[in-house]
Short mmCIF file of C-alpha atoms in Angstrom, two decimals:
data_model
loop_
_atom_site.label_atom_id
_atom_site.label_comp_id
_atom_site.label_asym_id
_atom_site.label_seq_id
_atom_site.Cartn_x
_atom_site.Cartn_y
_atom_site.Cartn_z
CA MET A 2 -5.22 24.41 -21.80
CA LEU A 3 -2.78 23.21 -19.16
CA ASN A 4 -1.89 26.62 -17.95
CA ARG A 5 -6.06 26.79 -17.39
CA ALA A 6 -5.37 23.98 -14.57
CA ASP A 7 -4.45 24.40 -11.27
CA ALA A 8 -2.52 21.16 -11.18
CA VAL A 9 -1.70 18.28 -14.03
CA ILE A 10 -1.68 14.73 -13.02
CA ALA A 11 0.73 13.19 -15.52
CA VAL A 12 0.63 9.04 -16.14
CA GLY A 13 4.06 7.87 -16.79
CA ALA A 14 7.75 9.16 -17.05
CA ARG A 15 6.91 10.17 -20.35
CA VAL A 16 4.13 12.12 -20.17
CA ALA A 17 5.13 13.78 -17.23
CA ALA A 18 8.23 15.26 -18.86
CA GLU A 19 6.38 16.52 -21.94
CA VAL A 20 4.12 18.57 -19.51
CA LEU A 21 6.94 19.88 -17.49
CA ALA A 22 8.58 20.78 -20.32
CA GLN A 23 4.98 22.85 -21.20
CA THR A 24 3.91 24.51 -17.99
CA SER A 25 5.12 25.55 -14.29
CA LYS A 26 1.95 24.27 -12.73
CA PRO A 27 2.57 21.73 -10.08
CA VAL A 28 2.36 18.24 -11.62
CA LEU A 29 1.76 14.49 -9.92
CA ALA A 30 3.74 12.53 -11.81
CA VAL A 31 2.29 8.59 -11.18
CA MET A 32 2.82 5.22 -12.16
CA LEU A 33 6.72 5.91 -12.47
CA SER A 34 9.46 4.75 -10.25
CA GLN A 35 11.77 6.37 -7.77
CA ALA A 36 15.01 6.37 -10.20
CA GLN A 37 12.22 8.33 -12.67
CA PHE A 38 11.42 10.51 -10.34
CA SER A 39 14.95 11.62 -9.15
CA ALA A 40 15.91 11.39 -13.15
CA LEU A 41 12.83 14.06 -13.87
CA ARG A 42 13.97 16.25 -11.03
CA GLY A 43 17.12 16.64 -12.35
CA ALA A 44 16.00 17.90 -16.02
CA HIS A 45 13.48 20.33 -14.65
CA PRO A 46 14.59 21.53 -11.52
CA GLY A 47 12.91 24.11 -9.88
CA LYS A 48 9.89 22.97 -11.50
CA PRO A 49 6.60 22.03 -8.75
CA LEU A 50 7.04 18.41 -9.21
CA SER A 51 5.62 16.39 -7.25
CA ALA A 52 4.79 12.18 -7.36
CA ILE A 53 3.79 9.05 -6.32
CA VAL A 54 6.17 6.36 -6.62
CA LEU A 55 5.36 2.71 -7.48
CA ASP A 56 8.50 1.27 -5.57
CA GLN A 57 7.21 -0.18 -2.53
CA PRO A 58 8.39 0.70 0.82
CA ILE A 59 11.58 -1.80 1.98
CA SER A 60 9.58 -2.65 5.00
CA ARG A 61 6.86 -3.26 3.65
CA GLN A 62 8.28 -6.17 1.35
CA LEU A 63 10.11 -7.51 4.64
CA LYS A 64 6.60 -7.57 6.20
CA LEU A 65 5.28 -9.85 3.23
CA ALA A 66 8.35 -11.81 3.74
CA ALA A 67 7.52 -12.49 7.51
CA ALA A 68 4.42 -13.79 6.97
CA ILE A 69 5.38 -15.95 4.04
CA LEU A 70 9.28 -17.49 5.39
CA PRO A 71 9.57 -19.79 7.98
CA THR A 72 10.30 -18.32 11.74
CA GLY A 73 14.34 -17.77 11.66
CA ALA A 74 14.58 -17.92 7.95
CA GLN A 75 16.67 -15.69 6.88
CA LEU A 76 16.50 -13.54 3.54
CA GLY A 77 18.63 -12.74 0.77
CA VAL A 78 18.33 -9.53 -0.84
CA LEU A 79 19.86 -8.10 -3.69
CA VAL A 80 20.77 -4.29 -4.22
CA GLY A 81 21.88 -2.92 -7.94
CA PRO A 82 23.16 0.70 -8.35
CA ASP A 83 20.25 2.56 -8.43
CA ASN A 84 19.23 1.43 -5.01
CA GLY A 85 22.23 1.58 -2.98
CA ALA A 86 20.99 4.57 -0.90
CA LEU A 87 18.63 2.43 0.52
CA LEU A 88 20.97 -0.33 2.67
CA PRO A 89 20.35 1.96 5.76
CA GLU A 90 16.60 1.51 5.26
CA ILE A 91 16.98 -2.20 4.68
CA ARG A 92 19.08 -2.32 7.84
CA THR A 93 15.70 -0.56 9.66
CA ALA A 94 13.55 -2.40 7.92
CA SER A 95 14.94 -5.78 8.91
CA ARG A 96 15.35 -4.65 12.98
CA GLU A 97 11.79 -3.41 12.78
CA THR A 98 9.96 -6.29 11.77
CA GLY A 99 12.97 -9.05 12.79
CA VAL A 100 13.60 -10.85 9.65
CA THR A 101 17.14 -10.83 9.40
CA VAL A 102 18.59 -9.81 5.93
CA ASP A 103 22.28 -11.08 4.15
CA VAL A 104 22.13 -8.18 1.52
CA ARG A 105 24.62 -8.65 -1.69
CA GLU A 106 25.51 -5.39 -3.86
CA VAL A 107 25.86 -5.89 -7.42
CA SER A 108 27.74 -3.08 -9.98
CA SER A 109 28.00 -5.15 -12.63
CA THR A 110 26.14 -7.85 -15.36
CA ASP A 111 29.58 -9.52 -15.07
CA GLU A 112 29.35 -9.94 -11.32
CA LEU A 113 25.55 -10.62 -11.05
CA LEU A 114 25.58 -14.58 -11.22
CA GLN A 115 28.49 -14.60 -8.57
CA LYS A 116 26.54 -12.76 -5.92
CA LEU A 117 23.66 -14.84 -6.69
CA ASP A 118 25.03 -17.83 -6.72
CA SER A 119 26.14 -16.86 -2.82
CA LEU A 120 23.07 -15.22 -2.07
CA LEU A 121 20.74 -18.04 -2.73
CA LYS A 122 23.25 -20.69 -1.50
CA ALA A 123 23.28 -19.18 2.20
CA ASN A 124 19.30 -17.79 2.11
CA ALA A 125 15.70 -18.89 2.27
CA VAL A 126 14.71 -16.71 -0.18
CA LEU A 127 15.48 -13.84 -3.01
CA LEU A 128 14.24 -10.89 -2.79
CA THR A 129 14.63 -8.24 -5.56
CA LEU A 130 14.48 -4.57 -5.76
CA PRO A 131 13.62 -2.40 -9.05
CA ASP A 132 16.85 -1.82 -10.27
CA SER A 133 17.87 -0.98 -13.83
CA LEU A 134 20.88 -3.08 -13.98
CA LEU A 135 18.48 -6.50 -11.71
CA ALA A 136 15.76 -5.46 -13.90
CA SER A 137 17.03 -5.84 -17.49
CA GLN A 138 15.64 -9.09 -19.62
CA SER A 139 18.71 -10.38 -19.30
CA SER A 140 19.10 -9.95 -15.84
CA ALA A 141 15.68 -11.23 -14.30
CA ARG A 142 16.08 -13.98 -16.57
CA THR A 143 19.53 -15.09 -15.29
CA ILE A 144 18.22 -14.30 -11.36
CA LEU A 145 14.82 -16.60 -12.35
CA LEU A 146 16.57 -19.33 -13.92
CA THR A 147 19.24 -19.23 -11.00
CA SER A 148 16.53 -19.45 -8.17
CA TYR A 149 14.87 -22.29 -9.88
CA ARG A 150 18.43 -24.41 -9.92
CA TYR A 151 17.84 -23.59 -6.01
CA ARG A 152 14.86 -24.30 -5.56
CA LYS A 153 14.65 -20.58 -3.46
CA PRO A 154 11.76 -18.27 -4.17
CA ILE A 155 11.58 -15.20 -5.30
CA LEU A 156 10.11 -12.17 -3.54
CA ALA A 157 9.68 -9.55 -6.28
CA TYR A 158 8.38 -5.88 -6.98
CA SER A 159 5.98 -6.54 -9.79
CA ARG A 160 2.80 -8.62 -10.54
CA ALA A 161 4.73 -9.10 -13.67
CA TYR A 162 8.22 -10.83 -12.24
CA VAL A 163 5.06 -12.91 -10.25
CA GLU A 164 3.75 -14.16 -13.64
CA ALA A 165 7.15 -14.93 -14.78
CA GLY A 166 8.03 -16.79 -12.04
CA ALA A 167 8.45 -15.20 -8.83
CA LEU A 168 6.70 -16.45 -5.59
CA ALA A 169 5.21 -13.45 -4.47
CA ALA A 170 5.18 -9.40 -4.53
CA VAL A 171 4.44 -6.86 -2.97
CA TYR A 172 3.07 -4.56 -5.70
CA SER A 173 0.33 -1.27 -6.83
CA SER A 174 -1.99 -1.82 -9.63
CA PRO A 175 -3.73 1.00 -11.67
CA GLU A 176 -6.41 1.02 -9.10
CA ASP A 177 -4.48 1.52 -6.18
CA VAL A 178 -2.77 4.48 -7.83
CA ALA A 179 -6.24 5.53 -8.50
CA ARG A 180 -7.58 5.78 -5.28
CA ASP A 181 -3.98 7.36 -4.25
CA VAL A 182 -4.63 10.25 -6.40
CA ALA A 183 -8.08 10.44 -5.41
CA ASP A 184 -7.00 11.00 -2.36
CA TRP A 185 -3.97 13.53 -3.15
CA VAL A 186 -6.67 15.43 -4.36
CA THR A 187 -8.86 15.32 -1.96
CA ASP A 188 -6.17 17.29 0.14
CA PHE A 189 -5.03 19.18 -3.06
CA ASN A 190 -4.28 22.60 -0.87
CA THR A 191 -2.63 21.06 1.72
CA LYS A 192 -0.30 18.54 -0.81
CA ILE A 193 0.48 22.08 -2.59
CA ALA A 194 1.58 24.09 -0.06
CA ALA A 195 4.19 20.92 0.95
CA PRO A 196 7.15 21.31 -0.59
CA PRO A 197 7.43 18.76 -3.88
CA THR A 198 8.34 15.50 -3.44
CA SER A 199 7.81 11.79 -3.98
CA SER A 200 5.93 9.63 -1.75
CA PRO A 201 5.55 5.51 -1.85
CA PRO A 202 2.04 4.32 -2.43
CA ARG A 203 -0.48 3.96 -0.02
CA GLN A 204 -2.37 1.41 -1.51
CA PHE A 205 -1.37 -1.63 -2.73
CA SER A 206 -1.70 -5.25 -3.69
CA ILE A 207 -0.52 -8.86 -3.08
CA ALA A 208 0.39 -10.98 -5.87
CA VAL A 209 0.92 -15.09 -5.29
CA ASN A 210 2.30 -17.74 -7.67
CA ARG A 211 0.61 -20.73 -6.62
CA GLN A 212 2.17 -23.10 -9.75
CA VAL A 213 5.83 -22.16 -8.03
CA ALA A 214 4.37 -22.81 -4.25
CA ARG A 215 3.22 -25.93 -5.35
CA ALA A 216 6.67 -26.81 -6.90
CA LEU A 217 8.29 -25.50 -4.01
CA GLY A 218 6.31 -27.54 -1.51
CA LEU A 219 5.55 -24.54 0.13
CA GLU A 220 2.25 -23.60 1.94
CA ILE A 221 0.94 -19.55 1.41
CA ALA A 222 -2.10 -18.09 2.70
CA SER A 223 -4.55 -16.39 0.50
CA ASP A 224 -3.91 -13.17 -1.23
CA LYS A 225 -6.54 -11.95 1.19
CA ALA A 226 -4.57 -13.33 4.28
CA LEU A 227 -1.09 -12.70 2.97
CA LEU A 228 -2.29 -8.79 2.06
CA ASP A 229 -4.66 -8.37 6.09
CA GLN A 230 -1.73 -9.58 7.58
CA VAL A 231 0.97 -6.65 5.91
CA LYS A 232 -1.58 -3.82 6.03
CA GLY A 233 -2.11 -4.79 9.80
CA ALA A 234 1.54 -5.12 10.37
CA SER A 235 2.04 -1.60 9.04
CA ARG A 236 -0.90 0.35 11.26
CA PRO A 237 0.67 1.83 14.22
#
C-alpha cells in the first residue's frame, strides 16, 4: 500500500519512524518537534523525509511577548540543551521585534532552580522553549511553582502548558497543522523537488489563561486581538 503512494503523510514521530522503515517514498511528518525530526533524520539518513514541526519561530513568540509586555519590560528566556543552536535566532528576533531578552542556559536539572531564580528576579516575564530537559514533568512543575512564587507570568509553547498555569502561548493546533498539510499537498510537486527539510508551522493559534492574568492583575487583549497583532507583525 505504501509503495503505491506518491508520498506519505505520517502523524507523529513514532508513526514516521515506522513508515520510514517500510518505504523509500517521500514522507512528510507532522505533529512532532524539531528534536524528534532531527532524531529521525539521524536514524534514516538518505530517506526523503520532510516535516512541518510544532516548534514556533522565536520571532513569533517574541511578537506575542511584545503584544503582552509593558513597554520596556525585559523577557527572560530559559534555554535547555536541545536549544543551544537557537541562541543566534533569539538574538536576531530580539533585534527585529525590539523585545529585550535575558537568556540563561540550563544544562542539567541540578542547576535549573538557581538559573530560574536569577532569571525571575531580573525579568518581568519568562519564556520557556520546548526542550527535553525543561519540558519534563518535574522541570515544568518547578518552573510553574517558582514563577508563582515570584508572581511572574510565563509565556509557553503549548496549550497544555497554558492550561497548567502559564499565561499565554503561541501554538499550532491539529486544525492549524491540517491547513498546513493541505497547502503542502497543493504544492506537492514543488515540495518534492525541493531538498527534504523541516519547516515551522505557517498556521498558528494563541491561548491565554485568563485566570492567571486576573491573579497577576494583568489586562490582556482577547485571543483574537493578540492573534491579529502577532500575524500583523509577521507580514512583510
